[in-house]
């Protein structure tokens, strides 16, 4: 089946569409950064885990990062390489299996290290997550350095001599951030932890480096990473972004199924759900771009709305808050027409739910010529088996 990648006409059911050409453009840029800065950049499954596309990724990167047993297995069994694994809490019944699927294993705390180090000793390169107590992430739910955080060890809790076997530090404190944020954060990381660097073999600067965003200063990132090499030439540098790989690689194609109105507010009901299929829109929150529509600041919209082309978009779940708005279209919406929600490949397919048992969008890969390959279709059995 071939489709028009501008309109997605011909797609009659909800579908995430990954566009291969856009994905490869991101991979090429990420590969260039890794090569020019002499660092390893690996894929974080927490943002993107479409394993049927791993053959494309393997043309550009060698490793991935996992945060659980299932992600570690996915890395080992489907990507074909052991994972760089970090979890806030390993457990007795999973630690051995996680270690078997991992090349690097980072502990979140000194107590987790003490509990499990002897179980993984000699099998993986062991790291410790550290907390620089500095982050510019503005949304608390995504800020790993907020007061009271459960992530990482602060410098005042580290002994002068690191515990046996710790070869690396892992430091994650970004969320879709620019290289200027990394520059400021790096100063805090070095001020807090550089005195331990001579005892290490590697440092992982985590994710959130949104290097594929159009306004991202890639050259600054490369200069910063080269500077780290110059100051600490023995350290291997690792970055593990997630969003950067899937950024702007494809939309969620939905359709208008009804239009309702209450107190002069018009809502176009879609065959997809914000809470089920786009959870970050409500969690972050952020307004997704809709192709062919103008996003309207809700604070500037006051009923009655006289422009008949301004709509809220409503999901098809029973959650009362499963809606967002407003958008201004250049025409009156009709039942059956496409609503294309942009940039819906990262932090969507990995976080969706089957709440309400509503139909889950299919996942497809669009080749450069518009040929559509269905990667996954969801059925009643997928829903039923989750309850089995």
XYZ file of C-alpha atoms in Angstrom, residues 51-348:
298
model
C 12.269 -3.457 17.716
C 11.215 -4.239 14.155
C 13.154 -1.123 13.121
C 16.348 -2.188 14.907
C 17.972 -3.337 11.626
C 17.936 0.322 10.545
C 19.439 1.451 13.866
C 22.231 -1.130 13.681
C 23.534 0.614 10.571
C 24.375 3.637 12.754
C 24.777 2.608 16.426
C 26.085 -0.398 18.319
C 24.321 -0.400 21.679
C 21.191 0.495 23.617
C 20.259 1.354 27.170
C 17.730 -0.441 29.368
C 15.973 0.306 32.647
C 14.354 -3.049 33.381
C 14.655 -6.768 32.777
C 12.337 -6.673 29.778
C 14.234 -3.809 28.155
C 17.543 -5.574 28.802
C 16.188 -8.716 27.158
C 14.969 -6.665 24.201
C 18.475 -5.258 23.776
C 20.141 -8.642 23.968
C 17.617 -10.710 22.030
C 16.391 -8.254 19.391
C 19.053 -5.555 19.042
C 21.770 -8.203 19.277
C 23.992 -6.490 21.850
C 24.067 -6.439 25.631
C 22.497 -3.374 27.217
C 23.850 -0.504 29.266
C 21.417 -1.007 32.132
C 20.332 1.336 34.892
C 17.385 0.794 37.209
C 16.286 2.694 40.301
C 15.781 -0.653 42.037
C 17.035 -4.108 41.121
C 15.367 -7.084 42.790
C 16.553 -10.484 43.994
C 14.548 -12.390 41.412
C 15.721 -10.306 38.416
C 19.314 -9.227 39.058
C 20.952 -12.351 37.604
C 18.866 -12.272 34.446
C 19.484 -8.561 34.005
C 23.239 -9.050 34.390
C 23.167 -11.816 31.770
C 21.712 -9.332 29.253
C 23.940 -6.378 30.200
C 27.444 -5.139 29.401
C 27.198 -2.212 31.844
C 25.121 -2.140 35.004
C 24.624 1.046 37.012
C 23.418 1.103 40.608
C 21.159 3.903 41.821
C 22.430 3.880 45.411
C 25.283 2.624 47.551
C 22.857 0.298 49.331
C 21.855 -1.348 46.021
C 25.555 -1.660 45.197
C 26.232 -3.342 48.554
C 23.322 -5.745 48.074
C 24.090 -6.873 44.541
C 27.695 -6.138 43.603
C 28.947 -9.636 44.428
C 26.191 -11.129 42.280
C 27.321 -9.218 39.167
C 31.046 -8.916 39.892
C 33.150 -9.899 36.873
C 30.109 -10.129 34.587
C 29.459 -6.454 33.816
C 31.139 -3.077 34.025
C 29.677 -1.564 37.180
C 28.611 2.061 37.492
C 26.995 4.329 40.052
C 24.391 6.982 39.335
C 25.381 10.347 40.776
C 23.265 13.430 41.403
C 24.870 16.838 40.704
C 21.970 18.581 42.471
C 21.458 20.771 39.413
C 18.952 20.533 36.604
C 17.178 23.021 34.363
C 14.197 20.732 33.738
C 11.200 22.941 34.452
C 8.519 20.285 34.944
C 8.893 18.570 38.312
C 7.587 15.208 37.112
C 10.592 15.034 34.754
C 13.210 16.651 37.014
C 15.589 13.969 38.350
C 17.454 16.450 40.576
C 14.484 17.977 42.381
C 14.752 18.073 46.197
C 13.955 14.666 47.657
C 14.706 12.880 44.386
C 15.093 9.130 44.519
C 17.739 9.187 41.782
C 21.474 8.973 42.353
C 24.094 9.603 45.028
C 25.160 13.140 45.946
C 28.837 13.989 46.273
C 28.709 14.366 50.070
C 27.695 10.696 50.391
C 30.632 9.293 48.382
C 33.781 8.029 50.115
C 37.151 9.341 48.930
C 37.955 5.881 47.598
C 35.127 4.470 45.506
C 33.837 1.026 46.476
C 35.395 -1.974 44.761
C 34.540 -2.457 41.091
C 32.861 0.872 40.325
C 34.181 1.812 36.889
C 31.775 4.528 35.800
C 29.444 7.339 36.774
C 26.011 7.817 35.265
C 24.506 11.306 35.433
C 21.111 12.086 33.932
C 19.630 15.538 34.471
C 18.229 16.710 31.095
C 14.880 16.492 29.331
C 14.761 17.519 25.658
C 17.431 20.101 26.492
C 19.837 22.137 24.387
C 23.616 21.961 24.375
C 23.736 25.270 26.251
C 21.993 23.510 29.144
C 24.556 20.732 28.963
C 27.339 23.330 29.085
C 25.998 24.784 32.316
C 25.213 21.368 33.792
C 28.662 20.032 32.939
C 30.233 22.696 35.131
C 28.217 21.415 38.100
C 29.033 17.785 37.342
C 32.756 18.493 37.220
C 32.707 20.688 40.317
C 30.938 17.974 42.278
C 32.524 14.788 40.968
C 35.745 15.392 38.985
C 37.919 14.394 41.940
C 36.685 10.812 41.486
C 37.239 10.732 37.709
C 40.794 9.290 37.996
C 39.200 6.196 39.557
C 36.803 5.679 36.620
C 36.891 4.222 33.108
C 33.708 5.790 31.741
C 31.092 8.456 32.305
C 27.539 8.374 30.989
C 25.951 11.815 30.605
C 22.493 10.281 30.251
C 19.682 11.327 27.973
C 17.720 14.456 27.189
C 20.282 15.788 24.685
C 17.866 16.764 21.913
C 20.520 17.082 19.233
C 18.137 16.433 16.326
C 15.957 19.455 17.104
C 16.376 22.137 14.430
C 17.574 24.864 16.794
C 19.996 22.616 18.711
C 23.628 23.778 18.616
C 25.280 20.537 17.553
C 28.717 22.121 17.125
C 28.652 23.348 20.724
C 27.843 19.829 21.919
C 30.788 18.424 19.957
C 33.126 21.091 21.381
C 31.953 20.370 24.922
C 32.491 16.637 24.540
C 35.926 17.172 23.013
C 36.734 19.373 25.992
C 35.841 16.559 28.378
C 38.196 14.288 26.423
C 40.998 16.827 26.699
C 40.583 17.172 30.456
C 40.012 13.466 31.167
C 41.499 11.523 28.230
C 41.123 8.139 29.938
C 37.335 8.404 30.243
C 35.042 6.828 27.669
C 32.052 9.139 27.167
C 28.535 7.778 26.665
C 25.270 9.571 25.872
C 21.914 7.809 25.826
C 19.205 10.049 24.353
C 15.807 8.676 23.491
C 13.776 11.523 22.045
C 16.629 12.600 19.760
C 16.320 9.358 17.790
C 12.548 9.528 17.329
C 12.195 13.326 17.165
C 9.890 14.487 14.353
C 9.965 11.065 12.694
C 6.247 10.675 12.162
C 2.687 11.409 13.303
C -0.287 9.702 14.833
C -2.976 9.640 12.155
C -6.474 9.888 13.606
C -9.956 10.641 12.338
C -12.939 12.737 13.345
C -15.782 10.462 14.469
C -18.160 13.069 15.888
C -18.493 16.771 16.651
C -20.249 17.834 19.838
C -20.981 21.239 21.323
C -21.658 22.467 24.829
C -21.890 26.098 25.939
C -20.478 27.258 22.631
C -17.424 24.982 22.899
C -17.090 22.649 19.927
C -15.160 19.422 20.399
C -14.118 17.118 17.586
C -14.130 13.577 18.963
C -11.310 11.468 17.524
C -10.784 7.728 17.239
C -7.677 8.032 19.456
C -7.192 9.012 23.085
C -4.822 11.493 24.700
C -4.695 9.548 27.953
C -4.199 6.175 26.233
C -2.186 7.004 23.125
C -0.507 10.373 23.825
C -0.038 10.366 27.616
C 2.757 12.942 27.699
C 0.339 15.537 26.317
C -1.522 15.372 29.625
C 1.466 14.586 31.886
C 3.947 17.193 30.663
C 1.663 18.829 29.543
C 2.217 20.044 26.002
C 0.050 20.793 22.983
C 0.886 18.650 19.990
C 1.005 20.286 16.601
C -1.855 19.368 14.299
C -1.093 19.425 10.596
C -3.014 22.160 8.831
C -4.209 23.792 12.056
C -3.086 26.677 14.220
C -2.613 26.080 17.940
C -4.637 28.604 19.945
C -3.644 29.588 23.477
C -6.504 28.367 25.677
C -6.244 31.438 27.886
C -7.190 33.543 24.881
C -10.299 31.538 24.033
C -13.467 32.591 25.828
C -16.881 31.180 24.912
C -18.927 31.897 23.034
C -16.565 31.089 20.208
C -17.906 32.717 17.087
C -15.278 31.314 14.729
C -16.798 27.982 13.725
C -13.395 26.606 12.761
C -11.994 26.597 16.334
C -12.213 23.221 18.055
C -11.039 21.292 21.023
C -9.890 17.759 20.214
C -11.405 15.024 22.343
C -10.254 11.464 22.901
C -12.500 8.429 22.742
C -12.024 7.198 26.308
C -14.410 7.719 29.224
C -11.936 9.912 31.122
C -13.559 13.320 31.456
C -10.253 15.093 30.947
C -9.349 13.197 27.787
C -9.287 16.310 25.603
C -7.059 19.210 24.644
C -7.668 22.483 22.919
C -7.875 24.718 21.060
C -6.928 24.499 17.383
C -8.063 26.713 14.522
C -8.657 25.009 11.179
C -9.168 26.618 7.790
C -12.437 24.772 7.252
C -15.297 23.191 9.131
C -14.308 19.727 10.261
C -16.220 16.765 8.891
C -16.775 13.307 10.316
C -14.306 10.920 8.704
C -11.522 13.363 7.872
C -7.936 12.876 8.983
C -6.501 14.706 11.970
C -2.716 14.348 11.856
C -1.041 14.796 15.258
C 2.613 15.561 14.598
C 5.723 14.056 16.220
C 4.166 11.086 17.967
C 6.842 8.387 17.784
C 8.900 9.074 20.919
C 7.406 8.541 24.377
C 4.142 7.327 22.864
